[in-house]
Tab-separated table of C-alpha atoms in Angstrom:
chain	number	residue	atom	x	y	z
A	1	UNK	CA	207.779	-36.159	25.343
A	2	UNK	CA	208.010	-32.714	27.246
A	3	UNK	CA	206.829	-29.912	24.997
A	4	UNK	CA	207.624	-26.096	26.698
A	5	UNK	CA	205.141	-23.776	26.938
A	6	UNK	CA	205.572	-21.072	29.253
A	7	UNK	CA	202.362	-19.295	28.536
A	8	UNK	CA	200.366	-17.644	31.194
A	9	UNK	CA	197.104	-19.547	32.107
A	10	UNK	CA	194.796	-16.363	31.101
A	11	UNK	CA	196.567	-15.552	27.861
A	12	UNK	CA	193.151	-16.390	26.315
A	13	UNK	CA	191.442	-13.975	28.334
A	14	UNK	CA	194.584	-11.298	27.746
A	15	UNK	CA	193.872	-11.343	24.240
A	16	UNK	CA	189.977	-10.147	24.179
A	17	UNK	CA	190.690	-7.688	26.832
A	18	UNK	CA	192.882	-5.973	24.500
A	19	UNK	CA	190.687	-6.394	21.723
A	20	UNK	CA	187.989	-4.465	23.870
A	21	UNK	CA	190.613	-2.100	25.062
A	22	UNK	CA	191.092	-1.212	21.418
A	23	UNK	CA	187.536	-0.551	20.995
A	24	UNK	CA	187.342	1.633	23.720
A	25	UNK	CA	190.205	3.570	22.541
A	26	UNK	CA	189.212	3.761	18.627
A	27	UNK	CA	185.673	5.531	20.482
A	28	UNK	CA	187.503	7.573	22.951
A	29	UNK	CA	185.445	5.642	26.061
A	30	UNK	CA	186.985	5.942	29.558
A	31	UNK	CA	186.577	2.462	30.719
A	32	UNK	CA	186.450	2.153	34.583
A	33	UNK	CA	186.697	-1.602	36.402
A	34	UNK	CA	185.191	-1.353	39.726
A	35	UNK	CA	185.183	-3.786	42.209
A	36	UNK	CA	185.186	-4.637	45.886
A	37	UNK	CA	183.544	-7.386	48.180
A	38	UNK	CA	179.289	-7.694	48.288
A	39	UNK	CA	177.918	-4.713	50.019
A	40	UNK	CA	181.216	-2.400	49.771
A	41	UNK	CA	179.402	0.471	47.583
A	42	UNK	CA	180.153	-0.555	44.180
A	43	UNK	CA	176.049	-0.004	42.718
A	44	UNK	CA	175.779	3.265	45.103
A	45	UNK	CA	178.742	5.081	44.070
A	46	UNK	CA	178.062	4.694	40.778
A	47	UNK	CA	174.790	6.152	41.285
A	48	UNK	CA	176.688	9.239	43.189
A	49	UNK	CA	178.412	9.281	40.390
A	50	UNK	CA	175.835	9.394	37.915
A	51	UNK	CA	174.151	12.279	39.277
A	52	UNK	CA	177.124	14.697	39.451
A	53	UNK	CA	178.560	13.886	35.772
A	54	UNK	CA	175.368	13.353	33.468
A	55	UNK	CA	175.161	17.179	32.460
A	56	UNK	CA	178.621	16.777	31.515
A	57	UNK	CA	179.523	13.934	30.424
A	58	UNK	CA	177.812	10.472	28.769
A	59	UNK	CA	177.952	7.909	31.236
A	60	UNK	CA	176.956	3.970	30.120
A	61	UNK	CA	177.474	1.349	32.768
A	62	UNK	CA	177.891	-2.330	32.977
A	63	UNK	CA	176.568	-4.515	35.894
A	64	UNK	CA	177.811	-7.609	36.557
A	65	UNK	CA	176.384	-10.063	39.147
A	66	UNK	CA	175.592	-14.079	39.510
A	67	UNK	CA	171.558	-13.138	39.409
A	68	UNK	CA	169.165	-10.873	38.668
A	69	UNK	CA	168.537	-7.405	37.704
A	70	UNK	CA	168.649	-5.263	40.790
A	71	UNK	CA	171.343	-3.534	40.233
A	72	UNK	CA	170.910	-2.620	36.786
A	73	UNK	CA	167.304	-1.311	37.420
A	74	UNK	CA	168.507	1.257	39.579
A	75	UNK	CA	170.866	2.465	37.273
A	76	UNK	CA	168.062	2.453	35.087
A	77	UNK	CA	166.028	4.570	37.157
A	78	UNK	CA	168.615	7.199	36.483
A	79	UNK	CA	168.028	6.991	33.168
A	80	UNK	CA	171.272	5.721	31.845
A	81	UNK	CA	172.287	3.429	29.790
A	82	UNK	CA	173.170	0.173	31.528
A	83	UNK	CA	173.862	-3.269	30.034
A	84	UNK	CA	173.436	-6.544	32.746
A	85	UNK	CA	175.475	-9.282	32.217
A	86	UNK	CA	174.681	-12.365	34.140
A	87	UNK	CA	177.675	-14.478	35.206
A	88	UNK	CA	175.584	-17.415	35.659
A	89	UNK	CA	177.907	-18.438	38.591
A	90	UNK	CA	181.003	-16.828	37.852
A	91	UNK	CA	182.576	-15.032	40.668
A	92	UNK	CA	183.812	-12.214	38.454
A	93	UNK	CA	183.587	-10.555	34.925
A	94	UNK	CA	185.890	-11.547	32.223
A	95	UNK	CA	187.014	-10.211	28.585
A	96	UNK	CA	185.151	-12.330	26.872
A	97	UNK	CA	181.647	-11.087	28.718
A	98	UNK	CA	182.675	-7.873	28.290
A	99	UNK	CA	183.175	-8.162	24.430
A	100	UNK	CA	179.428	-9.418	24.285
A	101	UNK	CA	177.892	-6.482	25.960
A	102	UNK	CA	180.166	-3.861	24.434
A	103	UNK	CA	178.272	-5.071	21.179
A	104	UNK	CA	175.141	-4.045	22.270
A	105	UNK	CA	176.534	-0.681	23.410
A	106	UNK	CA	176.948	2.587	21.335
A	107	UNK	CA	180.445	3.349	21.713
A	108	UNK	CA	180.884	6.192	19.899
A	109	UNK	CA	177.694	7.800	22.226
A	110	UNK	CA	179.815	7.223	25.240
A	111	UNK	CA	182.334	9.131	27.343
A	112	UNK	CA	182.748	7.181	30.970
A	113	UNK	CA	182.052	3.321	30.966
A	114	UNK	CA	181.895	1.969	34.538
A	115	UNK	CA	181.936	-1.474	34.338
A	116	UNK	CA	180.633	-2.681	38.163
A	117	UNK	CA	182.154	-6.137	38.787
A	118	UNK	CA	180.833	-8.734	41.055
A	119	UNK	CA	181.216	-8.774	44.605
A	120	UNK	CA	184.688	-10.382	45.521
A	121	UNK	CA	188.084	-9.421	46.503
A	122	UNK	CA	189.813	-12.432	44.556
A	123	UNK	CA	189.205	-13.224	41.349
A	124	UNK	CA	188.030	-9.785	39.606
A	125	UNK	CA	191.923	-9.086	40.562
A	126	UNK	CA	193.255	-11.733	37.922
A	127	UNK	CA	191.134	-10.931	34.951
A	128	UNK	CA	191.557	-8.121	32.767
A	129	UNK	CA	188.859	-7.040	31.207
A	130	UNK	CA	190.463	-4.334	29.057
A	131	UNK	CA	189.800	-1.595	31.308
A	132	UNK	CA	191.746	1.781	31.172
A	133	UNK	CA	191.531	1.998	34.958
A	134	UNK	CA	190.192	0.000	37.977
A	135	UNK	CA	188.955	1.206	40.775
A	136	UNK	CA	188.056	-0.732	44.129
A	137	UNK	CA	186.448	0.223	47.201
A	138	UNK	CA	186.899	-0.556	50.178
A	139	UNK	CA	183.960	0.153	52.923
A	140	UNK	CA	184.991	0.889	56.572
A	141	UNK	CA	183.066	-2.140	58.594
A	142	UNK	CA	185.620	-4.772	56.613
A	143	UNK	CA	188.417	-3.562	58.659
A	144	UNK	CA	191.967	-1.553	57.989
A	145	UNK	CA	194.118	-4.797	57.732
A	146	UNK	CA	192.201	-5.879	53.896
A	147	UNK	CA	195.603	-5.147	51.793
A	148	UNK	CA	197.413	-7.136	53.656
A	149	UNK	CA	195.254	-10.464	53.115
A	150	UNK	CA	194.009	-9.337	49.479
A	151	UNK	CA	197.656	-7.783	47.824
A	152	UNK	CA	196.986	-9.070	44.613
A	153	UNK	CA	193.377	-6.889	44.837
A	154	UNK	CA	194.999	-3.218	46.349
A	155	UNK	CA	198.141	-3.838	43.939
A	156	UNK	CA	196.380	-3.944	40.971
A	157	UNK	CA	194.010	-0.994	41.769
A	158	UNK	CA	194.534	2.363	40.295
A	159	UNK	CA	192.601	4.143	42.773
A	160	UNK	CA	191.329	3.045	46.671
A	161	UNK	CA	187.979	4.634	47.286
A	162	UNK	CA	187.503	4.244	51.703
A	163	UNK	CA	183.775	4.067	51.669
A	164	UNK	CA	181.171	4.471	54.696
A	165	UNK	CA	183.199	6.988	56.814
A	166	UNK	CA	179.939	8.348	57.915
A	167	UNK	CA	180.234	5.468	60.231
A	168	UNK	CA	183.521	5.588	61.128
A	169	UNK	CA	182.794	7.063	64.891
A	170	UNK	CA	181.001	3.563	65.831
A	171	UNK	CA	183.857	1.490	64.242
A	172	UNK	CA	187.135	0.679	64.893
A	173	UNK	CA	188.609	1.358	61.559
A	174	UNK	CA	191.732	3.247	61.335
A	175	UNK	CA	192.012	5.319	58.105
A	176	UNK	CA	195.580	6.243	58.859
A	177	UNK	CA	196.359	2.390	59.067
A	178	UNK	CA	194.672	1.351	56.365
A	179	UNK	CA	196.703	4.643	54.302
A	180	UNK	CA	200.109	3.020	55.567
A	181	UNK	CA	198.684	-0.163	54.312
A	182	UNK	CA	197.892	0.740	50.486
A	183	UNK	CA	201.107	3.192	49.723
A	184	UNK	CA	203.292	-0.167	51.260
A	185	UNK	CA	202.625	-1.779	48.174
A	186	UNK	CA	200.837	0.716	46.380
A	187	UNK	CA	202.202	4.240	46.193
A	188	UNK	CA	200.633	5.277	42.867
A	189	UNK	CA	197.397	4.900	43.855
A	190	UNK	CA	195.233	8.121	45.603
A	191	UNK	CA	193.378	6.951	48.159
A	192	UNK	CA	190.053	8.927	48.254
A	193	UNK	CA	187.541	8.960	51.805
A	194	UNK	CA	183.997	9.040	51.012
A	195	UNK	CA	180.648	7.991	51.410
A	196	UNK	CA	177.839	7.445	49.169
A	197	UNK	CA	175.241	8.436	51.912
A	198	UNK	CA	175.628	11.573	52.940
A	199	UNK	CA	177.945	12.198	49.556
A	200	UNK	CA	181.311	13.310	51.443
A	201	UNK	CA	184.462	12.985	49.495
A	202	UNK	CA	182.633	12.047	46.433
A	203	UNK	CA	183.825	15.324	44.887
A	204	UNK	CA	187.098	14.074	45.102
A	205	UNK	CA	186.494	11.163	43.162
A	206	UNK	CA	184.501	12.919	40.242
A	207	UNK	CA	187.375	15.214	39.710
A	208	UNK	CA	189.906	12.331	39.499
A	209	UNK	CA	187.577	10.679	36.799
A	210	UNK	CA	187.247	13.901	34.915
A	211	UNK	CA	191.147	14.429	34.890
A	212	UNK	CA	191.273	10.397	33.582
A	213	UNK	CA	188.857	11.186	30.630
A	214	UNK	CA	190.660	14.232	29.863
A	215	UNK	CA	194.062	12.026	29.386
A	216	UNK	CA	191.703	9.631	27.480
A	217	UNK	CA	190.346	12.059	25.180
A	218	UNK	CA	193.971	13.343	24.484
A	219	UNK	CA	194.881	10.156	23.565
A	220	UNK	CA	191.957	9.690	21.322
A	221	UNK	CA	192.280	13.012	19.544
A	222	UNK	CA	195.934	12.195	18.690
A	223	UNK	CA	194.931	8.629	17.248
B	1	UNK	CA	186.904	-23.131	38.089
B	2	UNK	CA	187.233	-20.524	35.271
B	3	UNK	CA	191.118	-20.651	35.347
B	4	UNK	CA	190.847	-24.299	35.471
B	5	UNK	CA	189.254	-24.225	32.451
B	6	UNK	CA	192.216	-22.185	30.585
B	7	UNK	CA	194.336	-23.734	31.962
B	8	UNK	CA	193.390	-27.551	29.999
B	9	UNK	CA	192.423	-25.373	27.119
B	10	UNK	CA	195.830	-23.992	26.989
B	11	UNK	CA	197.384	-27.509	27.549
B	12	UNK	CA	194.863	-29.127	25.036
B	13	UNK	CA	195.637	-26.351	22.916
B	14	UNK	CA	199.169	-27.110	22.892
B	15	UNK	CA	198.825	-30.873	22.937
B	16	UNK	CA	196.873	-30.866	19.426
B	17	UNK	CA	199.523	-28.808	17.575
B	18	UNK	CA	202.209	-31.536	18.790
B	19	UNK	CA	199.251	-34.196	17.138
B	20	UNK	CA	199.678	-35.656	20.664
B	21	UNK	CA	197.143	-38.488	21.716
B	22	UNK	CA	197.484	-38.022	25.663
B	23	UNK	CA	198.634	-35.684	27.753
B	24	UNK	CA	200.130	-37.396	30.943
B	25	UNK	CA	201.369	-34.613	32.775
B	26	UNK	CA	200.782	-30.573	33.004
B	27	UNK	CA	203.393	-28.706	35.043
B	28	UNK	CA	202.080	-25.598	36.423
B	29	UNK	CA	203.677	-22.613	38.074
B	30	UNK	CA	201.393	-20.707	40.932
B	31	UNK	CA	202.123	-18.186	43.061
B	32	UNK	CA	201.253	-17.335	46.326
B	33	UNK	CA	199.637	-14.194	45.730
B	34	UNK	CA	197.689	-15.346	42.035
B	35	UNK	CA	194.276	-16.117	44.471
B	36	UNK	CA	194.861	-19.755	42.707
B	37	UNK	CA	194.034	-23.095	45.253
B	38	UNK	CA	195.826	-25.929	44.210
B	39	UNK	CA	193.408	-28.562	45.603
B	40	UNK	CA	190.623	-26.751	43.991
B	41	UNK	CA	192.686	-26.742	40.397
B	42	UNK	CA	193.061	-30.446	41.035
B	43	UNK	CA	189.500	-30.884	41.791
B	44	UNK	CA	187.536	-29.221	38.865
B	45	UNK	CA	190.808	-30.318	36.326
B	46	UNK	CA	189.366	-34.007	36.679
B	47	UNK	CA	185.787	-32.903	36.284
B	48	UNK	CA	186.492	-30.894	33.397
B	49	UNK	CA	189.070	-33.055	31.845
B	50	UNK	CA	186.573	-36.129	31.407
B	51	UNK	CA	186.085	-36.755	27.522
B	52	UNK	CA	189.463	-35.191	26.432
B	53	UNK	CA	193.064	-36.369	26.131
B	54	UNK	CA	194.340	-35.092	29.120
B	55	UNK	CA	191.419	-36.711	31.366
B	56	UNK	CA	194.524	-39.026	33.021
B	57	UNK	CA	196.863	-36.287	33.004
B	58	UNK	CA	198.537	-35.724	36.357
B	59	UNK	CA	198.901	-32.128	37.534
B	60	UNK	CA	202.268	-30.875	38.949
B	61	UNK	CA	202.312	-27.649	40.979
B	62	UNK	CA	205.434	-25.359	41.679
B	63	UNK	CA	204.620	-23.109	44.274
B	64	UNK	CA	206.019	-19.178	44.026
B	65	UNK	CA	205.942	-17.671	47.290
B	66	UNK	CA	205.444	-14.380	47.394
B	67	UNK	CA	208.745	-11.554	47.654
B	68	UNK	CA	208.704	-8.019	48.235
B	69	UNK	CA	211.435	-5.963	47.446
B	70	UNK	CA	212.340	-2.885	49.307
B	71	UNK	CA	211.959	0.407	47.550
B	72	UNK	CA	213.970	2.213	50.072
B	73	UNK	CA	217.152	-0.238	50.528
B	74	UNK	CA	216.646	-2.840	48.032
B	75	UNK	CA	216.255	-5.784	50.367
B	76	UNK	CA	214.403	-8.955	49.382
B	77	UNK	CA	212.198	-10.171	51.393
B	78	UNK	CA	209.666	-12.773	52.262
B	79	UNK	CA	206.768	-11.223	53.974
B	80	UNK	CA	205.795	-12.408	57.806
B	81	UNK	CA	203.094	-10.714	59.874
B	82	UNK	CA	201.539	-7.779	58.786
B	83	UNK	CA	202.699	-4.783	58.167
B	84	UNK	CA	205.151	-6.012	56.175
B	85	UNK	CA	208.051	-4.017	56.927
B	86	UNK	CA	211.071	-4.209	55.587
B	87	UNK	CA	213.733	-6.507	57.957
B	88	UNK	CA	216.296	-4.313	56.679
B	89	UNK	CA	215.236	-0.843	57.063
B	90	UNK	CA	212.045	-1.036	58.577
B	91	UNK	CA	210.446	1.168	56.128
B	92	UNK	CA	206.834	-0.235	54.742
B	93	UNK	CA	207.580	0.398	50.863
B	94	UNK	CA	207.690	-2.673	48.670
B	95	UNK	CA	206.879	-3.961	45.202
B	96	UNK	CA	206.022	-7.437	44.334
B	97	UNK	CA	208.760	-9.361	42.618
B	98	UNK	CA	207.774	-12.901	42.923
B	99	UNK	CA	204.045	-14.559	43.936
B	100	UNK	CA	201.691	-13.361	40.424
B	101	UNK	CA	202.681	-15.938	38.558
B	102	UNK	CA	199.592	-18.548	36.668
B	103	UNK	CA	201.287	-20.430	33.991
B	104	UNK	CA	201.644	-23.820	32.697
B	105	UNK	CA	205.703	-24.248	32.465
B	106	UNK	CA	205.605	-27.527	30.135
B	107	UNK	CA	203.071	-30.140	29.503
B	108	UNK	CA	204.577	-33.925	28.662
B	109	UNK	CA	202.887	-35.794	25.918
B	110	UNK	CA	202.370	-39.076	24.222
């Protein structure tokens, strides 16, 4: 007997991401899904980021890797708020670990949620954790050509962040390229040029995350 | 392995509201651009399947390739070598209508 179903695979997943996306909006929290591959800048532009917003704004992070506590301790160090979740293998973050650290997280004490994925250009793509935006980076040693052989990645991304220009002179990496690239299949997104060493272009970035919260806390003040 | 997972979840899911005692087959829809491996679905399905009614199920796999569509002219298209312009136009301004899809399209039961 054939029984139709027609259901997406991750409907299961689908369902506590909006759950948490709920949550987030009842407590008027920006949540932000970053992601790229290992090593991109995920951990140091969030720490960029950290320093420029904290007089303004409460910031509470999420760090998600396969093992240990590295990244979280740094974030630490800042003294904010940061939850680890251990995938224990998992190549990416889904709704369901996000639901379990949310609980341990005062909501209604938070502003800007940056959620740091694990390291991978694949998978992080296909789950939704719920997030209001997601951002990806994308650092300049991997090469302009990325979009094409990770679409589902650049489509899904609200925001390209082109990280490590400060090394652009000893690379071949062409930012106009990789530009052409994104808008192909991606014209929404703003593509911002930074890096998280000598802190160009992060300026660019803050502002864009202040104008999201701003449409986030409109939304929540009309709810 | 994750998406493995949901996916005999979904069909087990399905399979106990019919009060099914096997399922036999699972007919799955992937496309291209998902990040989904077929041979790695295949693997981990009869690892995780063991101990449940779908452990002799066989898995069927439709393939989606992907398809841009031009914003500029409207042109469908299957994309070659990067960039991927448009064969039409030229232009390099496309949305994806075809290659996202991850769902199981029926599941046959005894």
């Amino acid at each position: 007997m054939e029984i139709k179903v027609v259901r997406n695979i991750l409907s299961a997943n689908e369902q506590i991401a909006a759950k948490n996306r709920k949550l987030w909006d009842e407590h008027g929290v920006l949540a932000v899904n970053l992601m790229s591959s290992p090593g991109a800048g995920k951990t140091s532009l969030i720490l960029q980021t950290i320093r420029r917003l904290r007089s303004i704004m409460r910031v509470a992070v999420i760090e998600g890797d396969i093992a240990s506590t590295l990244d979280a301790d740094k974030i630490n160090k800042e003294g904010v708020r940061v939850v680890q979740v251990n995938t224990g293998g998992s190549c990416h973050l889904d709704a369901n670990m996000l639901s379990l650290a949310i609980d341990s997280l005062p909501l209604a004490d938070i502003d800007l949620l940056i959620i740091e994925n694990v390291g991978n250009l694949i998978c992080p793509a296909q789950f939704d954790l719920g997030e209001h935006k997601r951002a990806m980076i994308i650092s300049c040693p991997e090469g302009d050509d990325k979009p094409y052989k990770y679409p589902l990645m650049f489509t899904t991304a609200n925001v390209v962040l082109v990280n490590k220009i400060d090394l652009l002179e000893v690379l071949d990496f062409n930012i106009v390229a990789l530009e052409v690239a994104v808008k192909g299949i991606n014209p929404q997104a703003p593509i911002f040029p930074l890096s998280c060493k000598s802190g160009e272009g992060i300026e660019a970035w803050v502002l864009w995350l202040l104008a999201e919260r701003e449409n986030c806390k409109e939304f929540y003040d009309s709810l | 392995m994750a998406i493995t997972q949901s996916m005999l979840d979904l069909a087990l899911e399905q399979a106990r509201k019919a009060q099914a005692k096997q399922v036999t087959q699972i007919n799955l829809v992937i496309g291209e651009m998902s990040g989904v491996v077929c041979d790695s679905v295949e693997f981990y399905f009869n690892i995780l399947s063991q101990d449940t009614i779908a452990h002799r199920a066989s898995l069927s796999f439709q393939q989606i390739p992907i398809q841009l569509r031009c914003r500029r002219c409207g042109t469908v298209f299957s994309p070659s070598e990067p960039p991927w312009a448009c064969p039409s136009c030229r232009q390099w301004d496309a949305e994806v209508v075809t290659g996202r899809e991850l769902y199981i399209d029926s599941i046959e039961v005894e």
